[in-house]
Structure formats: structure tokens, C-alpha cells
Tab-separated table of C-alpha atoms in Angstrom:
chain	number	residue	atom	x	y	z
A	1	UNK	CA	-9.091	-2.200	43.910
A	2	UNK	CA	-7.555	-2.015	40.316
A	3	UNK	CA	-4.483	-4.000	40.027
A	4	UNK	CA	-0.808	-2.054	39.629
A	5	UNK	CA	0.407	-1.666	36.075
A	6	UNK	CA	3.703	-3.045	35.181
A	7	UNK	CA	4.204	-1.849	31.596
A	8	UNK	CA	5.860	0.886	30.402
A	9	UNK	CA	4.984	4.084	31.442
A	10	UNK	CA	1.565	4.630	29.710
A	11	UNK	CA	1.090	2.115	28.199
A	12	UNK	CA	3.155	2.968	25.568
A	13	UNK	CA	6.022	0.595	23.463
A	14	UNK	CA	9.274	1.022	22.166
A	15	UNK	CA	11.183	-0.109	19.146
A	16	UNK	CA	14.244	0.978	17.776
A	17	UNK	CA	14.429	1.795	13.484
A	18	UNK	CA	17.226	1.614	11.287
A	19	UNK	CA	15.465	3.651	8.290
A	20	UNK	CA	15.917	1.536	4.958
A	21	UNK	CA	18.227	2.779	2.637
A	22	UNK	CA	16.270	1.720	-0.383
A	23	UNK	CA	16.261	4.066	-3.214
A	24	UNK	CA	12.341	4.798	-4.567
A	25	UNK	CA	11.369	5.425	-8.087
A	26	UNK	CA	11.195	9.436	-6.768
A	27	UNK	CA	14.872	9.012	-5.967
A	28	UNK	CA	14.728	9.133	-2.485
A	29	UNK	CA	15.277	6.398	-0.088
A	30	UNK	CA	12.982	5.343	2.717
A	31	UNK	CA	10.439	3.276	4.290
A	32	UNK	CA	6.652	2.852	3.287
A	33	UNK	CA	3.762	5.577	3.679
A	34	UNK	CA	1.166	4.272	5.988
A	35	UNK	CA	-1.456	5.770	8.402
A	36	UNK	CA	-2.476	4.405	12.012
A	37	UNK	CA	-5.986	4.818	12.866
A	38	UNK	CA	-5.860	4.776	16.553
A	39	UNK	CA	-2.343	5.084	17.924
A	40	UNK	CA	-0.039	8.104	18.065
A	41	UNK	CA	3.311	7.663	16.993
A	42	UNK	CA	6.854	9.155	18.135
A	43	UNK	CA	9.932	9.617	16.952
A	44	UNK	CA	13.142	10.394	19.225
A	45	UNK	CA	16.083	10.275	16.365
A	46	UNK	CA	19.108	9.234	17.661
A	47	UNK	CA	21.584	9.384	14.772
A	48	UNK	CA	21.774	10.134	10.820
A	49	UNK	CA	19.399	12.637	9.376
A	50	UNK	CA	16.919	12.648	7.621
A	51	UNK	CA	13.032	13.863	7.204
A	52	UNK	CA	9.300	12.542	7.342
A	53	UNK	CA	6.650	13.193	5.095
A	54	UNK	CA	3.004	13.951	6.075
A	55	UNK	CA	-0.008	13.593	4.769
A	56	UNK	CA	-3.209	15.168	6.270
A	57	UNK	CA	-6.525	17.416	5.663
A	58	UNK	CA	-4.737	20.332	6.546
A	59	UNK	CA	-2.009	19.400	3.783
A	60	UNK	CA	1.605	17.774	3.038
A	61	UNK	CA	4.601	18.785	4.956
A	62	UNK	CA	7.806	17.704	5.793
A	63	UNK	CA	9.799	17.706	9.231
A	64	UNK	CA	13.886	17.530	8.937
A	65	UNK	CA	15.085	15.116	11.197
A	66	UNK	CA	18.362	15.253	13.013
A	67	UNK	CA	19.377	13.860	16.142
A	68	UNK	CA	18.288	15.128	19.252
A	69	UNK	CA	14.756	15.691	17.673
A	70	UNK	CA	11.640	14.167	18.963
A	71	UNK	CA	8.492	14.320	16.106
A	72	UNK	CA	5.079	13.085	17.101
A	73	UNK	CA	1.850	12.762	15.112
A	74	UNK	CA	-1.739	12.020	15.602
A	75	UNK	CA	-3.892	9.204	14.189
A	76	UNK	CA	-5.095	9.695	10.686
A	77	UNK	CA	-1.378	11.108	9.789
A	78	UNK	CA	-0.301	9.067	6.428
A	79	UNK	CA	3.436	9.144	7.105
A	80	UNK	CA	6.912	8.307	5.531
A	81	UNK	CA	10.108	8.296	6.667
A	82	UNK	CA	13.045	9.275	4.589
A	83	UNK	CA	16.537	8.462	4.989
A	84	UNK	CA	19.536	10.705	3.980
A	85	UNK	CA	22.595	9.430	6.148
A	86	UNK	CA	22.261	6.885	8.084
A	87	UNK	CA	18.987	7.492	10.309
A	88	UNK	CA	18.324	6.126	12.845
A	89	UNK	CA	14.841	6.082	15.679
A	90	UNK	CA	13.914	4.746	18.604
A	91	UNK	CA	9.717	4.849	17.920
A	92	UNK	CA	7.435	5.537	20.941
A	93	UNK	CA	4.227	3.404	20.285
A	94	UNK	CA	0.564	4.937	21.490
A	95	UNK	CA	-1.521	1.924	22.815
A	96	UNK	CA	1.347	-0.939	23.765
A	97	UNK	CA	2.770	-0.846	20.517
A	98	UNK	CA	-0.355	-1.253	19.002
A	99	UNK	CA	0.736	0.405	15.658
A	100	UNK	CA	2.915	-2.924	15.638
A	101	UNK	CA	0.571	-5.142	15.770
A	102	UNK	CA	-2.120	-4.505	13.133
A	103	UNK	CA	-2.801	-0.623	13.801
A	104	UNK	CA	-1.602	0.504	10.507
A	105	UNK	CA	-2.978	0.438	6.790
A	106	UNK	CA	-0.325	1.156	4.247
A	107	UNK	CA	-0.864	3.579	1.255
A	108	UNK	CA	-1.542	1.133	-1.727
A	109	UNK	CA	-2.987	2.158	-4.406
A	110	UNK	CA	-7.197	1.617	-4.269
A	111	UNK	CA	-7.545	-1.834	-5.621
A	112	UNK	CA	-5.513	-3.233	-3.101
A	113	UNK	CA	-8.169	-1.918	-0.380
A	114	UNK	CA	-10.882	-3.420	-0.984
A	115	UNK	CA	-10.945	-6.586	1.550
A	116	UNK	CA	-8.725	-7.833	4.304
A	117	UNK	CA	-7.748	-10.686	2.014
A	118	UNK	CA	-6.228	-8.840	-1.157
A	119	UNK	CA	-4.883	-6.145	1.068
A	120	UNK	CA	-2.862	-8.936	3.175
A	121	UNK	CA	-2.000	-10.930	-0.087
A	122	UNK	CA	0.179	-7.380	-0.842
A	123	UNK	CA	1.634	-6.338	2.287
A	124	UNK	CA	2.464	-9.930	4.402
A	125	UNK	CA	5.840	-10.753	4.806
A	126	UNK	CA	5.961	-14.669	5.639
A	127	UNK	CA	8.095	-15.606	8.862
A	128	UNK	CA	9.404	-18.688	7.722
A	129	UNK	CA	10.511	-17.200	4.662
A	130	UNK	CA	14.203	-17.082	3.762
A	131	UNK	CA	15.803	-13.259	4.182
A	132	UNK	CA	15.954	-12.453	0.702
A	133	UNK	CA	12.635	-13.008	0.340
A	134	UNK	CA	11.979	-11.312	3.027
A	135	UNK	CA	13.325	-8.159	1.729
A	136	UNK	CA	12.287	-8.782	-2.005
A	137	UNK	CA	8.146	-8.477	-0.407
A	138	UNK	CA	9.167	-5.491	1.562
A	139	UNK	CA	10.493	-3.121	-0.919
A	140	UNK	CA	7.813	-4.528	-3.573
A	141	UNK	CA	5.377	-3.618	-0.304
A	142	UNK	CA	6.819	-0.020	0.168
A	143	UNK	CA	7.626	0.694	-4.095
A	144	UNK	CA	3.363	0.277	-4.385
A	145	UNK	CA	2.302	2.317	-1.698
A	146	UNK	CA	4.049	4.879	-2.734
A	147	UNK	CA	2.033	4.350	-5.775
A	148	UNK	CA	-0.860	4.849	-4.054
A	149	UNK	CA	1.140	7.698	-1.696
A	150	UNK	CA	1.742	9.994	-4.888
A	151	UNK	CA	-1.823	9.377	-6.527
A	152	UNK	CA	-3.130	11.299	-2.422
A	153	UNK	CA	-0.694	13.670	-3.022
A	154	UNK	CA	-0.876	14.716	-5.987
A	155	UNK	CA	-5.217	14.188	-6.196
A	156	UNK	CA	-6.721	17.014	-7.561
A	157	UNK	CA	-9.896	16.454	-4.987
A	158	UNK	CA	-7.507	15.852	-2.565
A	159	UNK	CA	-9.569	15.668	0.297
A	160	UNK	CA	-12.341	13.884	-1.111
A	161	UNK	CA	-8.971	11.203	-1.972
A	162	UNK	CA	-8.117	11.002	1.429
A	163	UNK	CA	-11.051	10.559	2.885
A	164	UNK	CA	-11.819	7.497	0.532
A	165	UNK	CA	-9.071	6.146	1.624
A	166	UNK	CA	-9.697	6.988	5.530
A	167	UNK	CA	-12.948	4.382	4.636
A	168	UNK	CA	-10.945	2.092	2.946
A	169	UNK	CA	-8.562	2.036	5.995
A	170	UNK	CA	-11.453	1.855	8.643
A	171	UNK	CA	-12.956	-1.197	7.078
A	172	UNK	CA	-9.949	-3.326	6.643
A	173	UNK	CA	-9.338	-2.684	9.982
A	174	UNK	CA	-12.811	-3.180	11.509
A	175	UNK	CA	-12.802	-7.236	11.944
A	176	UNK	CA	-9.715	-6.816	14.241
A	177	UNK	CA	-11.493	-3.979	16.445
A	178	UNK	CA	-12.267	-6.271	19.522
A	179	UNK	CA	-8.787	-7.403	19.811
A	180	UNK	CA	-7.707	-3.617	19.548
A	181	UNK	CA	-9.703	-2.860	22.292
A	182	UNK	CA	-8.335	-5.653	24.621
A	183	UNK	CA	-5.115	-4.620	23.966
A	184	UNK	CA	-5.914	-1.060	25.275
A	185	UNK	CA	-8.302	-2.156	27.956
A	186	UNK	CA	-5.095	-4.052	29.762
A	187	UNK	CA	-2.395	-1.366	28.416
A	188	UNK	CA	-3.722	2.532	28.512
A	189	UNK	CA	-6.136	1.973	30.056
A	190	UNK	CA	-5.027	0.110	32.605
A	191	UNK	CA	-2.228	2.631	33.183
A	192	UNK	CA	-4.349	5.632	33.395
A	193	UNK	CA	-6.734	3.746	36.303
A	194	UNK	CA	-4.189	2.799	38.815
A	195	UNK	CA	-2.511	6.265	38.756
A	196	UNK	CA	-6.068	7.278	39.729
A	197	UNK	CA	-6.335	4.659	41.929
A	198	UNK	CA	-2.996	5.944	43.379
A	199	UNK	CA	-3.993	9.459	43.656
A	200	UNK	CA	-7.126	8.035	45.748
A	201	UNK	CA	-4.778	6.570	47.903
A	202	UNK	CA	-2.371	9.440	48.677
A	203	UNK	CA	-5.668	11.831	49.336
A	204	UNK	CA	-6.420	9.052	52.334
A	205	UNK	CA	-3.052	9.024	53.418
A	206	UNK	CA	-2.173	5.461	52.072
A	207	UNK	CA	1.235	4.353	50.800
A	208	UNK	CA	1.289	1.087	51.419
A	209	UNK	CA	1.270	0.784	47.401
A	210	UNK	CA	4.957	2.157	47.554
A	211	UNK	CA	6.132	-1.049	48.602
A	212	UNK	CA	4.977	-3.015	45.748
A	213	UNK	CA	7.649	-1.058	43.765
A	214	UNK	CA	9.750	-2.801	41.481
A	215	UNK	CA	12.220	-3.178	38.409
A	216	UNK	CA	12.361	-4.304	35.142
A	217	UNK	CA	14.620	-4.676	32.008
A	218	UNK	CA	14.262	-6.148	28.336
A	219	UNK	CA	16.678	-6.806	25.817
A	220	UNK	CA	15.100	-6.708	22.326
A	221	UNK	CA	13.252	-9.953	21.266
A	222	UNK	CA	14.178	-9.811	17.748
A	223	UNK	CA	16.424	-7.547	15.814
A	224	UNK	CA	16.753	-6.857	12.301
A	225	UNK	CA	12.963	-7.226	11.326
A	226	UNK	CA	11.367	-5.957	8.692
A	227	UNK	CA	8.579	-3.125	9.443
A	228	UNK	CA	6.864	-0.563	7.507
A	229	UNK	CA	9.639	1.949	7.661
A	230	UNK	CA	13.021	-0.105	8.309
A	231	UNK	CA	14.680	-2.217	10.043
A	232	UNK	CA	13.558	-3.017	13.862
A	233	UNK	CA	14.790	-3.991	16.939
A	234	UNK	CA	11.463	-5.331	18.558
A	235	UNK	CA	10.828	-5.659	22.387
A	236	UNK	CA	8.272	-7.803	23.961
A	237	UNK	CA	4.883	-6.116	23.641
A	238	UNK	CA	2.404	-6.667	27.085
């Protein structure tokens, strides 16, 4: 019998954005360009307005957002979120909020790529460092990958860019694989096989899994953290 699933529905996570209001040397103000390899990624804007910016083979776009829309985008998208009042997101998170938790490989500029170590040595943002520090490594963070952002864009074998950096991406990424898949083998997964299980069990006229139904709640388990795109409200990931 596979055990019931107690996650969200699934498998996915939640977090809730406050889109940084950082100017960029472009003279917008936003978060930093970055592409998950695995996960899909939603967005269900709740206030303020504003727009992300894609970046894929089939070319660079941009979706307004405004509240009341809900944006979604496959892995491989390279994506950035701009802010022009206020915005504000709760994120939907493929994978139980995998994209959180190392599924993501920011936009920096080649020479930043080329191991796990130099590529951390950029992007990490200490815990036990004060606040201001904090920020100071997260806009430095976001101001060079959107270096490396505007070099894809503007690449005049643009492809042939992106898909150097679609390697570079894979192999910083590859020594964390197994725990990747651990984290979908008890999330997704897990999800998707007991509502087959359940199916199984309505065809043969079982219920007995109804009473096993219950409730649960969460309150964020820290707020005002630093991500990729802004500040986050952060909820307990399975």
C-alpha cells in the first residue's frame, strides 16, 4: 500500500514575494535573472504591477503583471521579475519548493560558471551575517547577473549563448542531483502515487481511506528573506 500524502496539493510549495525595489544599471528595478532546470514556477500576483522578463530558444518576451494574474513557465525559462509599484507574488513552487532549495542557477556572466565553488563564492548570502550585509551581497548578486542576462540577450549567436549556458547550468547543478531526486521521490511523486492508489481503491469500492482525512495550517517560518527575486515570506518545505 503506498502511504497517504500530507503535503500540499502536488507536491508543490508556496512562498510569498515582495519584488525588490532596487534600481538596475538599465534603470529598472527588480530581482535577479535566473533559470530552474527542473521545476516549474508560478506566479499568482496579488498586488502592485509590474512585468517578467523571459528568456528562451523561441526568444525574449515580456508578460505585464497586474493583480489577479497568474504567469507560469517551464524549466529552462531564464526569468526576471520587474517591479513598477509595489508588486507583490505569492510563487507556486514545482517539486516541494525545490526551486528554493538549490534548483536554480542565476545568470552570471561565464566566468562565474565554471565550478560549484566560484559560482557559490558569487551568489551565497551568509545566514549569520548582519542585514546590511545581507542586502549589500544580494544586489551585488542580482547587478552581475544581469551582466551576464544582457550579454544572452543581446548575443549575436544567441542560441548557441544559451545553450552554453544551459551546460554551464547542468553541471553546477549535477553534484546535488541525488538529493533532487529524494526530494521529488517523497514530494511529486509521492503525491501522484497515492491519488492512484486512491483511484484503485474507489474502482473496488473502498473508502475506508476517507477517514484518514485531516487538516493542516502553517504560518510562514521566516519572513523578510532574501531570494533571487525579492523579499520572501518562506513556509516550511516537506
Amino acid at each position: 500500500m503506498v502511504s497517504g500524502y500530507g503535503g500540499l496539493p502536488g507536491g508543490v510549495a508556496v512562498s510569498r514575494l515582495r519584488v525588490y525595489d532596487w534600481p538596475a544599471a538599465d534603470g529598472l528595478h527588480g530581482g535577479t535573472p535566473h533559470m530552474h532546470l527542473t521545476c516549474s514556477e508560478g506566479y499568482v500576483v496579488t498586488a502592485g504591477h509590474g512585468a517578467v522578463q523571459t528568456l528562451t530558444a523561441s526568444g525574449y518576451e515580456i508578460t505585464p503583471l497586474a493583480p489577479g494574474t497568474v504567469a507560469w513557465f517551464t524549466p529552462g525559462t531564464i526569468h526576471r521579475l520587474v517591479d513598477e509599484d509595489a508588486l507583490r507574488i505569492t510563487v507556486l513552487m514545482q517539486n516541494g519548493g525545490l526551486p528554493e532549495a538549490g534548483d536554480a542557477v542565476l545568470t552570471l556572466p561565464p566566468q562565474y560558471l565554471t565550478d560549484p565553488e566560484t559560482y557559490a563564492a558569487a551568489t551565497v548570502i551568509p545566514a549569520d551575517a548582519p542585514r546590511a550585509e545581507q542586502a549589500r551581497i544580494a544586489r551585488a548578486r542580482r547587478d552581475l547577473a544581469l551582466e551576464g542576462y544582457r550579454a544572452l540577450r543581446e548575443a549575436a549567436d544567441g542560441p548557441a549563448a544559451l545553450a552554453a549556458f544551459h551546460r554551464s547550468a547542468a553541471a553546477l547543478v549535477e553534484p546535488r542531483l541525488a538529493e533532487w531526486r529524494e526530494r521529488w521521490l517523497r514530494g511529486a511523486r509521492a503525491a501522484a502515487r497515492a491519488t492512484g492508489e486512491q483511484l484503485d481503491r474507489l474502482a473496488d469500492g473502498d473508502v475506508s481511506y476517507l477517514a484518514e482525512a485531516a487538516v493542516r495550517a502553517e504560518r510562514p517560518s521566516s519572513q523578510g528573506k532574501f531570494g533571487m527575486c525579492g523579499w520572501l515570506d518562506v513556509y516550511p518545505l516537506p
